[in-house]
XYZ file of N, CA and C in Angstrom:
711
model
N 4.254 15.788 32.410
C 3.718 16.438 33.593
C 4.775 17.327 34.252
N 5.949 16.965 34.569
C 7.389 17.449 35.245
C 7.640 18.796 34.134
N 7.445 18.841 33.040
C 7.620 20.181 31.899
C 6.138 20.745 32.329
N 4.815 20.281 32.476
C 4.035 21.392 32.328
C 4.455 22.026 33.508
N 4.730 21.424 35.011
C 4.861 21.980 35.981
C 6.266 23.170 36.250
N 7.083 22.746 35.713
C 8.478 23.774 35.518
C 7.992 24.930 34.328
N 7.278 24.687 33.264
C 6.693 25.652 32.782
C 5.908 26.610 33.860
N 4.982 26.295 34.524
C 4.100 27.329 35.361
C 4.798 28.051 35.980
N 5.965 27.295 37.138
C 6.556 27.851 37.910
C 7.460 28.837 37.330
N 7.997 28.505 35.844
C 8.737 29.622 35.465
C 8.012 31.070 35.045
N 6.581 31.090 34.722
C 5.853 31.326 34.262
C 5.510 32.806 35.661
N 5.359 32.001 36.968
C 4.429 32.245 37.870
C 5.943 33.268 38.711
N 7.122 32.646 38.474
C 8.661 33.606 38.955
C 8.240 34.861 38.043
N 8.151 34.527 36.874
C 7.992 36.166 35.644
C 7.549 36.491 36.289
N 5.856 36.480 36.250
C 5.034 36.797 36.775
C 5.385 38.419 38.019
N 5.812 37.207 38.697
C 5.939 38.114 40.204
C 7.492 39.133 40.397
N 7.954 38.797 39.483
C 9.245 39.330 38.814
C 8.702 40.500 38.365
N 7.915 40.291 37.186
C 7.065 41.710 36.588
C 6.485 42.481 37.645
N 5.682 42.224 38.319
C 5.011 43.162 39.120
C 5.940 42.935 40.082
N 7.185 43.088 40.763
C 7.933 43.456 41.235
C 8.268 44.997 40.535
N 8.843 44.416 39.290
C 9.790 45.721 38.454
C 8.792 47.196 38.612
N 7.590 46.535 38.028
C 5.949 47.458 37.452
C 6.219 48.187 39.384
N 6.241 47.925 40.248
C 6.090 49.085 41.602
C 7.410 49.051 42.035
N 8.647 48.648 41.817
C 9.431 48.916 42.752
C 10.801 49.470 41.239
N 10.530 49.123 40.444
C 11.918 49.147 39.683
C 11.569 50.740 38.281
N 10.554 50.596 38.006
C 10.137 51.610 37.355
C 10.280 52.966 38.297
N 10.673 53.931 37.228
C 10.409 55.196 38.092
C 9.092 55.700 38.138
N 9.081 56.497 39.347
C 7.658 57.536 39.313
C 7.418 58.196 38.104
N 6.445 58.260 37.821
C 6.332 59.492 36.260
C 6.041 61.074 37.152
N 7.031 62.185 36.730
C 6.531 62.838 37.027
C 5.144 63.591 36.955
N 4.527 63.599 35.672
C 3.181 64.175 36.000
C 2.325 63.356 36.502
N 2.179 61.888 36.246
C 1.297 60.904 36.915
C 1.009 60.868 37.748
N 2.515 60.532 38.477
C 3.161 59.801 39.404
C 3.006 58.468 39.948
N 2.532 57.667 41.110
C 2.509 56.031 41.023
C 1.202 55.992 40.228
N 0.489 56.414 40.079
C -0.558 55.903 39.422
C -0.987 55.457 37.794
N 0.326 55.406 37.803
C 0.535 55.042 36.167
C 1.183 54.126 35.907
N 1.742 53.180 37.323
C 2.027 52.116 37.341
C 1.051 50.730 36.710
N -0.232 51.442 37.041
C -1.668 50.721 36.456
C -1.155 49.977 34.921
N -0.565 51.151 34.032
C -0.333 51.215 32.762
C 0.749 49.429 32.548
N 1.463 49.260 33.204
C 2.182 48.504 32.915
C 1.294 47.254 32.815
N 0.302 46.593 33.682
C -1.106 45.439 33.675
C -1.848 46.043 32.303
N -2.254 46.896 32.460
C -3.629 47.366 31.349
C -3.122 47.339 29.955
N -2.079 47.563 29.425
C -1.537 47.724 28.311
C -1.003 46.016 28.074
N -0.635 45.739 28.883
C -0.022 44.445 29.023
C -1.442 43.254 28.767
N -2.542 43.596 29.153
C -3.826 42.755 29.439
C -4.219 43.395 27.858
N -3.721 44.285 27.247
C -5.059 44.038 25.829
C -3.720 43.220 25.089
N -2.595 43.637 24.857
C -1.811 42.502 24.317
C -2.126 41.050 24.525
N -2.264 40.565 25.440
C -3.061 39.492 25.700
C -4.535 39.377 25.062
N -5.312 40.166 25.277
C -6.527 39.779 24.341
C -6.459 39.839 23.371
N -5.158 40.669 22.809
C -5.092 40.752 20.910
C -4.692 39.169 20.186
N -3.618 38.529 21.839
C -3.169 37.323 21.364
C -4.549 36.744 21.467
N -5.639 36.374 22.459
C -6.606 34.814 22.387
C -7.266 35.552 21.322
N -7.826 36.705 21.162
C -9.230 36.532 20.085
C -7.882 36.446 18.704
N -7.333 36.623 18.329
C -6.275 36.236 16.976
C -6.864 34.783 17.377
N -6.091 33.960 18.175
C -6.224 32.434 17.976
C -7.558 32.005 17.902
N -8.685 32.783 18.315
C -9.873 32.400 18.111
C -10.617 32.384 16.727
N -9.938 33.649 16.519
C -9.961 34.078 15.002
C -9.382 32.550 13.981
N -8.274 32.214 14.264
C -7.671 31.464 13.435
C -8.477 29.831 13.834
N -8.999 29.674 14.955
C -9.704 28.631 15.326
C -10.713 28.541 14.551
N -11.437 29.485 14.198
C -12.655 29.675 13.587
C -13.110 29.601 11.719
N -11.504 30.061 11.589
C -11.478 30.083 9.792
C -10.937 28.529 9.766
N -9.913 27.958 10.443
C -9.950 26.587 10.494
C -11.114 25.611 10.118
N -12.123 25.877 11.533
C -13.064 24.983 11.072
C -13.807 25.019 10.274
N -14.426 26.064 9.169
C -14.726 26.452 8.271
C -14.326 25.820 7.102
N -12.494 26.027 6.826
C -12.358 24.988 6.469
C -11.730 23.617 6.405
N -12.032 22.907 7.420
C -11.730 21.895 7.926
C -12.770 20.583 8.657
N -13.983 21.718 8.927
C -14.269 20.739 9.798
C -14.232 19.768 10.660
N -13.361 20.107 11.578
C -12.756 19.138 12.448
C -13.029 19.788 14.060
N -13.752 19.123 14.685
C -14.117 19.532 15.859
C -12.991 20.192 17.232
N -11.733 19.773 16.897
C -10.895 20.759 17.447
C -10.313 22.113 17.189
N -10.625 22.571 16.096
C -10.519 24.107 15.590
C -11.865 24.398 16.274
N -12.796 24.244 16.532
C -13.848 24.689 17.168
C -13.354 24.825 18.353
N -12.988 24.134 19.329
C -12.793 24.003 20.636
C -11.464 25.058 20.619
N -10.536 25.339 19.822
C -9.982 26.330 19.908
C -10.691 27.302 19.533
N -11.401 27.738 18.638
C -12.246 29.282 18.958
C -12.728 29.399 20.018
N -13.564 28.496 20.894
C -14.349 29.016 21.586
C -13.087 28.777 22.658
N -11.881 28.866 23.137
C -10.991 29.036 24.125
C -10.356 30.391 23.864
N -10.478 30.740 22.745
C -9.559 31.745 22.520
C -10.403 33.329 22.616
N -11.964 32.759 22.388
C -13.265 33.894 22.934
C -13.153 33.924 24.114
N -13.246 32.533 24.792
C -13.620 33.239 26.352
C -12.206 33.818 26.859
N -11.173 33.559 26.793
C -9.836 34.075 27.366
C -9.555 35.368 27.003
N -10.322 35.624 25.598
C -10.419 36.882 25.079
C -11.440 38.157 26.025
N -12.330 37.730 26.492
C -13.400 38.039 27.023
C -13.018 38.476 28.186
N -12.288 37.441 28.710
C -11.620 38.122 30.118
C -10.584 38.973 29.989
N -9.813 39.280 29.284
C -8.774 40.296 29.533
C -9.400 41.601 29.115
N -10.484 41.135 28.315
C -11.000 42.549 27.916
C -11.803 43.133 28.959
N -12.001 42.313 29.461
C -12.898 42.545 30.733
C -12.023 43.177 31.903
N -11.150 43.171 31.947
C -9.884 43.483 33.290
C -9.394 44.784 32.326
N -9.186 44.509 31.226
C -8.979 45.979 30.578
C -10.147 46.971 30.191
N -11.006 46.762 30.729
C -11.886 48.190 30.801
C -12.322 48.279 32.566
N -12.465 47.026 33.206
C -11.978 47.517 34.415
C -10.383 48.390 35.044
N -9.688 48.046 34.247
C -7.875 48.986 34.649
C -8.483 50.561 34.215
N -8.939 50.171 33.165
C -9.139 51.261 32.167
C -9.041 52.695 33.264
N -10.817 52.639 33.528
C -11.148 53.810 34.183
C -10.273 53.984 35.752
N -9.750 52.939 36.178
C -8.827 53.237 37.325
C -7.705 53.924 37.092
N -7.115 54.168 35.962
C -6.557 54.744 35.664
C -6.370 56.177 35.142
N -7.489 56.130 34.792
C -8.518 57.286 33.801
C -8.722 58.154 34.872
N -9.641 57.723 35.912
C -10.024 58.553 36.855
C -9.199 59.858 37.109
N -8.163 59.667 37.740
C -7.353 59.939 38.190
C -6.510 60.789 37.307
N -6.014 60.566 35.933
C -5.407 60.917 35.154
C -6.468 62.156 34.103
N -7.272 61.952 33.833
C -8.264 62.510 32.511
C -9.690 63.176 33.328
N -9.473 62.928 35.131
C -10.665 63.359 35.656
C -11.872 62.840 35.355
N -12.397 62.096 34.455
C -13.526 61.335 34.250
C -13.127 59.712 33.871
N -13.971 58.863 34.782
C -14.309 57.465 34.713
C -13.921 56.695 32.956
N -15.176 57.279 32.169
C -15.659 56.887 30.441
C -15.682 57.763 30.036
N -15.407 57.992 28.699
C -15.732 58.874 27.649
C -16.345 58.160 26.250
N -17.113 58.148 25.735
C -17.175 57.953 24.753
C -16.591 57.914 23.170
N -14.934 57.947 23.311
C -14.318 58.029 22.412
C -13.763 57.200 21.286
N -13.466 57.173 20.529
C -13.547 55.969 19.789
C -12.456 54.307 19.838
N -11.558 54.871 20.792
C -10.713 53.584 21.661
C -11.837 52.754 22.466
N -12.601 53.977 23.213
C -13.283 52.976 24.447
C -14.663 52.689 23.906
N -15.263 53.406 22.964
C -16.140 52.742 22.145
C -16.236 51.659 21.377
N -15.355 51.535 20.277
C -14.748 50.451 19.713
C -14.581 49.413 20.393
N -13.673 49.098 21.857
C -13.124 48.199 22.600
C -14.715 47.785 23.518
N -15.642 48.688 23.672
C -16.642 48.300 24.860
C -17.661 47.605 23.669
N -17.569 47.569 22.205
C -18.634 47.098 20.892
C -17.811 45.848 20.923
N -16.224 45.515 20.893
C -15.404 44.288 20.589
C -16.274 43.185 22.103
N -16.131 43.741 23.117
C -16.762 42.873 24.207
C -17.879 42.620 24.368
N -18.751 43.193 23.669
C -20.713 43.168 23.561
C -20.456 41.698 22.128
N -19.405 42.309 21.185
C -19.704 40.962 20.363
C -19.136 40.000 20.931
N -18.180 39.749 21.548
C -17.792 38.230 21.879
C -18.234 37.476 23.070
N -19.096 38.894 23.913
C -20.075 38.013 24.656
C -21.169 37.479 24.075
N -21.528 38.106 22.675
C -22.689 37.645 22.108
C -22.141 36.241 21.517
N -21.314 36.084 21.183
C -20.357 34.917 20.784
C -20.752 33.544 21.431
N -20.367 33.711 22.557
C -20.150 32.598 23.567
C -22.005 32.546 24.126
N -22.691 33.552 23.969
C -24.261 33.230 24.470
C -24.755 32.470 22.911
N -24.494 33.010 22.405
C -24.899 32.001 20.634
C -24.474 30.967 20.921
N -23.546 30.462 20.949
C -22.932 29.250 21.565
C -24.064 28.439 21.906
N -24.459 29.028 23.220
C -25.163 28.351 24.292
C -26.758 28.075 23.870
N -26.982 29.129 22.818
C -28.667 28.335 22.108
C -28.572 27.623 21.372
N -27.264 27.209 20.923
C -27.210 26.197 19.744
C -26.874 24.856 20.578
N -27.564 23.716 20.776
C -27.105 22.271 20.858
C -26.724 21.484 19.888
N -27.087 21.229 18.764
C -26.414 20.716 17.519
C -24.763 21.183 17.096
N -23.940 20.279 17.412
C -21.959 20.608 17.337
C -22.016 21.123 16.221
N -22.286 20.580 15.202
C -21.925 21.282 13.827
C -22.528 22.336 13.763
N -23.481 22.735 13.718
C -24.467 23.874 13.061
C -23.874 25.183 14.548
N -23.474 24.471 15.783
C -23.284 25.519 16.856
C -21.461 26.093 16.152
N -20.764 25.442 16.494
C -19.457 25.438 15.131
C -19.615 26.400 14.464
N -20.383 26.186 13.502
C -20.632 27.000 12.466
C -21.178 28.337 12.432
N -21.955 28.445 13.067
C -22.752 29.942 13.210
C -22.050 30.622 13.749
N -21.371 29.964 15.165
C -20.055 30.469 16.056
C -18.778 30.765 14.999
N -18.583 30.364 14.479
C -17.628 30.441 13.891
C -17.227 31.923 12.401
N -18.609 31.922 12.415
C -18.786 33.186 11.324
C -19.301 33.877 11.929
N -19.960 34.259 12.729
C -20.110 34.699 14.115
C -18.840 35.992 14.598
N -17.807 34.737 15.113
C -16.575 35.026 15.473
C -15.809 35.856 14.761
N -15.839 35.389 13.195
C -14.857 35.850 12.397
C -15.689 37.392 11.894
N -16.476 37.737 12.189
C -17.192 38.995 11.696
C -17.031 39.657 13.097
N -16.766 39.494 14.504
C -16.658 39.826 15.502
C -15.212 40.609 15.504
N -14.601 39.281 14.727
C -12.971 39.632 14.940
C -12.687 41.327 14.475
N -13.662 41.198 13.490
C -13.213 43.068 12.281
C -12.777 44.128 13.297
N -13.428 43.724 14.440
C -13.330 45.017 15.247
C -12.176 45.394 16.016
N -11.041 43.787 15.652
C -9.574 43.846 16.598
C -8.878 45.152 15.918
N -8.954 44.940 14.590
C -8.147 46.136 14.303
C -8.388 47.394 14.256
N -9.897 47.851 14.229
C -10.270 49.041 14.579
C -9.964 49.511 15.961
N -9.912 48.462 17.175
C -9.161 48.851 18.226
C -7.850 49.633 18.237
N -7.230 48.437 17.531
C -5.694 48.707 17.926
C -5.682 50.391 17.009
N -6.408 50.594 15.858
C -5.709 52.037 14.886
C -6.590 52.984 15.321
N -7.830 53.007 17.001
C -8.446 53.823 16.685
C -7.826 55.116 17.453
N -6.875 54.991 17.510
C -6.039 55.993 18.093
C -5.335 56.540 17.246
N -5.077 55.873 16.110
C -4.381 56.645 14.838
C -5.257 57.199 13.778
N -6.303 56.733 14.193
C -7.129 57.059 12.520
C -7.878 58.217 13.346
N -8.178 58.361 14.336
C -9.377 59.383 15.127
C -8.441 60.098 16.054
N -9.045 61.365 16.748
C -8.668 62.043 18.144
C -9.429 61.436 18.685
N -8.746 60.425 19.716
C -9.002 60.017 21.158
C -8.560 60.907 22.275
N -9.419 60.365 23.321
C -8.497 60.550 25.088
C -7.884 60.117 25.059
N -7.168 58.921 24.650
C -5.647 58.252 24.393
C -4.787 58.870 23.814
N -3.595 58.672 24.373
C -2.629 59.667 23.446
C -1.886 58.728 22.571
N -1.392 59.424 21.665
C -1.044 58.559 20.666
C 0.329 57.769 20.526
N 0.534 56.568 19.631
C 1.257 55.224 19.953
C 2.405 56.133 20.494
N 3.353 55.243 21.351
C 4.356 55.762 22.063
C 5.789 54.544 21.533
N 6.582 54.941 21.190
C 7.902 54.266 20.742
C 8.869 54.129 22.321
N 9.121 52.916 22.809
C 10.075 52.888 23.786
C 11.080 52.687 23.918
N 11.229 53.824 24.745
C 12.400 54.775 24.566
C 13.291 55.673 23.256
N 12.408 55.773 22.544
C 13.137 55.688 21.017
C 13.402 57.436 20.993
N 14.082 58.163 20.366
C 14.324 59.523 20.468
C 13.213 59.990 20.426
N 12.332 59.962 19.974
C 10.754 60.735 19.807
C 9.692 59.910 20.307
N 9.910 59.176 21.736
C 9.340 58.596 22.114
C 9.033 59.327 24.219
N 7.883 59.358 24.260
C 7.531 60.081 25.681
C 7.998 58.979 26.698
N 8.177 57.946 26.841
C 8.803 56.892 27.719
C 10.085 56.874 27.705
N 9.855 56.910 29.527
C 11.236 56.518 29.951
C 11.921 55.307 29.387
N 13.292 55.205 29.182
C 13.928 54.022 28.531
C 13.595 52.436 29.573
N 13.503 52.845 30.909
C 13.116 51.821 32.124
C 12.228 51.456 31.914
N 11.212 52.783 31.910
C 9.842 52.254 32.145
C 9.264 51.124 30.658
N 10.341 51.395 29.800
C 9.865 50.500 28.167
C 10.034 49.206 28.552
N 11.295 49.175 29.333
C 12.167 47.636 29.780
C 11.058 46.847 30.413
N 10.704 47.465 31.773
C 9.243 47.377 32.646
C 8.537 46.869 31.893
N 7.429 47.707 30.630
C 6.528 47.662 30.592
C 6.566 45.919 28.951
N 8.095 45.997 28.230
C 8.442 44.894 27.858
C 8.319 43.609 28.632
N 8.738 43.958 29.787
C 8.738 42.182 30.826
C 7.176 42.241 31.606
N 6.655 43.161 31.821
C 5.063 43.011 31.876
C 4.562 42.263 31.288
N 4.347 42.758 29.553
C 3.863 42.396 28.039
C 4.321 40.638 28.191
N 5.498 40.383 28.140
C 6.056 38.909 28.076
C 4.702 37.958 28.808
N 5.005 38.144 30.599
C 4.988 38.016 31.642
C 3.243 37.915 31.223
N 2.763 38.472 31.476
C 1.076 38.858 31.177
C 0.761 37.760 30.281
N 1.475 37.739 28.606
C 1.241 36.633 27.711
C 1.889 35.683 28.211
N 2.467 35.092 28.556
C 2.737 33.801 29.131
C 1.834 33.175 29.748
N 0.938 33.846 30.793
C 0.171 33.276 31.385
C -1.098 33.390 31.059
N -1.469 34.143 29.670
C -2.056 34.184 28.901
C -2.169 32.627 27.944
N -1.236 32.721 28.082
C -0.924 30.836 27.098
C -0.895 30.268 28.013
N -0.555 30.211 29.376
C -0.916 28.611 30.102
C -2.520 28.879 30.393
N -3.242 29.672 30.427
C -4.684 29.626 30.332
C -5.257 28.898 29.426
N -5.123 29.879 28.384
C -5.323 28.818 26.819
C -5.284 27.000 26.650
N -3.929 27.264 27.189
C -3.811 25.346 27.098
C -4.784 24.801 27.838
N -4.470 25.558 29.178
C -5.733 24.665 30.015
C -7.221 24.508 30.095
N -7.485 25.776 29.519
C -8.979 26.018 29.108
C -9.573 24.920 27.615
N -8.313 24.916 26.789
C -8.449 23.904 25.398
C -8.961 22.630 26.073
N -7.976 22.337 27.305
C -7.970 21.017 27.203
C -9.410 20.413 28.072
N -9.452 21.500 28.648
C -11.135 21.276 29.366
C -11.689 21.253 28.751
N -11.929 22.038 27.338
C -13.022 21.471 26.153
C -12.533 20.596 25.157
N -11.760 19.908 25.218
C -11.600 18.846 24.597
C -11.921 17.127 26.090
N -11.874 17.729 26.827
C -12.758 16.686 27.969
C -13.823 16.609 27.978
N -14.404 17.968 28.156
C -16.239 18.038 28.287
C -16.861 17.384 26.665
N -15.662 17.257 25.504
C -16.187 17.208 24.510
C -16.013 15.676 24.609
N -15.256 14.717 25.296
C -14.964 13.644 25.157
C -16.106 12.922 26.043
N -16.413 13.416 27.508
C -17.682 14.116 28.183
C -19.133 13.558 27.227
N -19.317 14.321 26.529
C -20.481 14.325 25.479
C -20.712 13.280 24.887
N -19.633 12.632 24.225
C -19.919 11.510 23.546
C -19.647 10.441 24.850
N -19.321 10.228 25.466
C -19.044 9.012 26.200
C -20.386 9.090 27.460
N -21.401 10.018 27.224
C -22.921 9.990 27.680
C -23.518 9.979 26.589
N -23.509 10.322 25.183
C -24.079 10.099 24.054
C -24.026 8.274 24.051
N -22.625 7.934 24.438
C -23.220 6.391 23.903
C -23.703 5.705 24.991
N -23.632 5.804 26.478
C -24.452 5.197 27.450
C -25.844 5.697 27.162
N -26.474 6.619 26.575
C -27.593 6.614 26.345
C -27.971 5.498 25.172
N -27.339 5.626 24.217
C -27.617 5.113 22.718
C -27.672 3.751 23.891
N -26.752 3.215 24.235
C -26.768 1.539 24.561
C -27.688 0.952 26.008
N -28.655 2.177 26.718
C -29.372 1.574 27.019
C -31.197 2.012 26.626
N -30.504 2.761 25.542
C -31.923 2.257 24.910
C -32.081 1.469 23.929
N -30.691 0.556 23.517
C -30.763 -0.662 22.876
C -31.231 -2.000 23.858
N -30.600 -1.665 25.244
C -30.884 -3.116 26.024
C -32.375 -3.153 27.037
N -32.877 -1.805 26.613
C -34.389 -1.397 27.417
C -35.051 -3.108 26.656
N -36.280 -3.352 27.163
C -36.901 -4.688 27.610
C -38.216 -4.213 26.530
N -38.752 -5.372 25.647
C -39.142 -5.004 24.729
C -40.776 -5.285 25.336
N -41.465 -4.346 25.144
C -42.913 -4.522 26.218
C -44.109 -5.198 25.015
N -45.122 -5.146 25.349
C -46.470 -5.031 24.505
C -46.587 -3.973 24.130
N -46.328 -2.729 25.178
C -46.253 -1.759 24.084
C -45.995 -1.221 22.969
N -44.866 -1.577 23.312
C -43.293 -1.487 21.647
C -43.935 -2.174 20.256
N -44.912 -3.382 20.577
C -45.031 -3.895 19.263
C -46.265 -3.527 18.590
């Protein structure tokens, strides 16, 4: 307990450490200017979703082959955690956009791609929810998932393989790189900072479905045992 708690707090110092650096330690960009501070969260928040849907991904080929009801409970932690950053990263998105590109959305193949990755893994977690049977829900979820996943990497290259509104990958600070050498440092202890608390989510979200799952059976058998000690009528026989 004394380690998970010195974990957070070290976790929760980054944290506020990072978005310290991200407005006060980074320079202004000149053509931006503060408003590209955004960049340091938003870039930082899909790194994070690349990390949960990966582990969801790997949760999912697990149980496949394994069958073991905790590779399940890790996919479906590593969807919904996935779900949310993607969700905060197309909300950053256009706040950023606005301002910078003059329009909100475009239809291009970054924000297309990335707005098809979040339609499937919400479809993910609603499949989930029509299935009551563990195994067969597992399972469908699970191939489901892993056909969902195809679309991580069309994210990340659709800026290399297509002309986007995105401009293309940026090396930090590197001689042929458009970033300031600071702003790389910055946008490095963001990235950390962001996944860190990206993983104390994870843990804690696992361990809530490994309760609700403990949950299930420990009302599965108060049912089973009082409809063994129910009172045997005239009816019954």
């Amino acid at each position: 307990m004394k380690a998970r708690i010195a974990g957070t707090a070290l976790v929760a110092a980054l944290i506020v450490f990072a978005g310290y650096a991200a407005l006060f330690i980074a320079p202004t960009d000149s053509r931006q200017g503060d408003i590209y501070r955004i960049m340091f969260f938003h870039i930082s928040i899909w790194l994070a979703m690349f990390t949960a849907l990966t582990i969801a991904c790997i949760g999912n080929i697990a149980w496949l082959a394994t069958r073991q009801l905790k590779w399940d409970r890790l996919g479906v932690t590593g969807a919904e955690v996935g779900v949310a950053c993607c969700t905060a990263g197309l909300i950053t998105g256009p706040l950023w956009g606005k301002p910078v590109w003059g329009i909100w959305w475009t239809w291009d193949a970054r924000l297309t791609t990335t707005f098809l990755l979040w339609l499937l893994y919400i479809s993910y977690l609603l499949l989930r929810g029509l299935i009551e049977e563990p195994q067969s829900r597992a399972t469908l979820s699970a191939v489901f998932g892993i056909f969902a996943f195809l679309d991580v990497p069309l994210v990340y290259m659709s800026n290399r393989l297509w002309r986007t509104q995105h401009p293309q990958p940026v090396i930090f600070g590197g001689p042929d790189s458009a970033l300031d050498p600071t702003m790389g440092k910055v946008l490095g202890l963001c990235m950390v900072a962001i996944v860190a608390v990206t993983i104390l989510v994870l843990r804690d979200r696992y361990r809530l479905e490994h309760l609700r799952h403990e949950l299930g059976e420990l009302q599965q058998e108060v049912e089973s045992r009082s409809l063994d000690t129910q009172p045997v009528t005239g009816k019954d026989i």
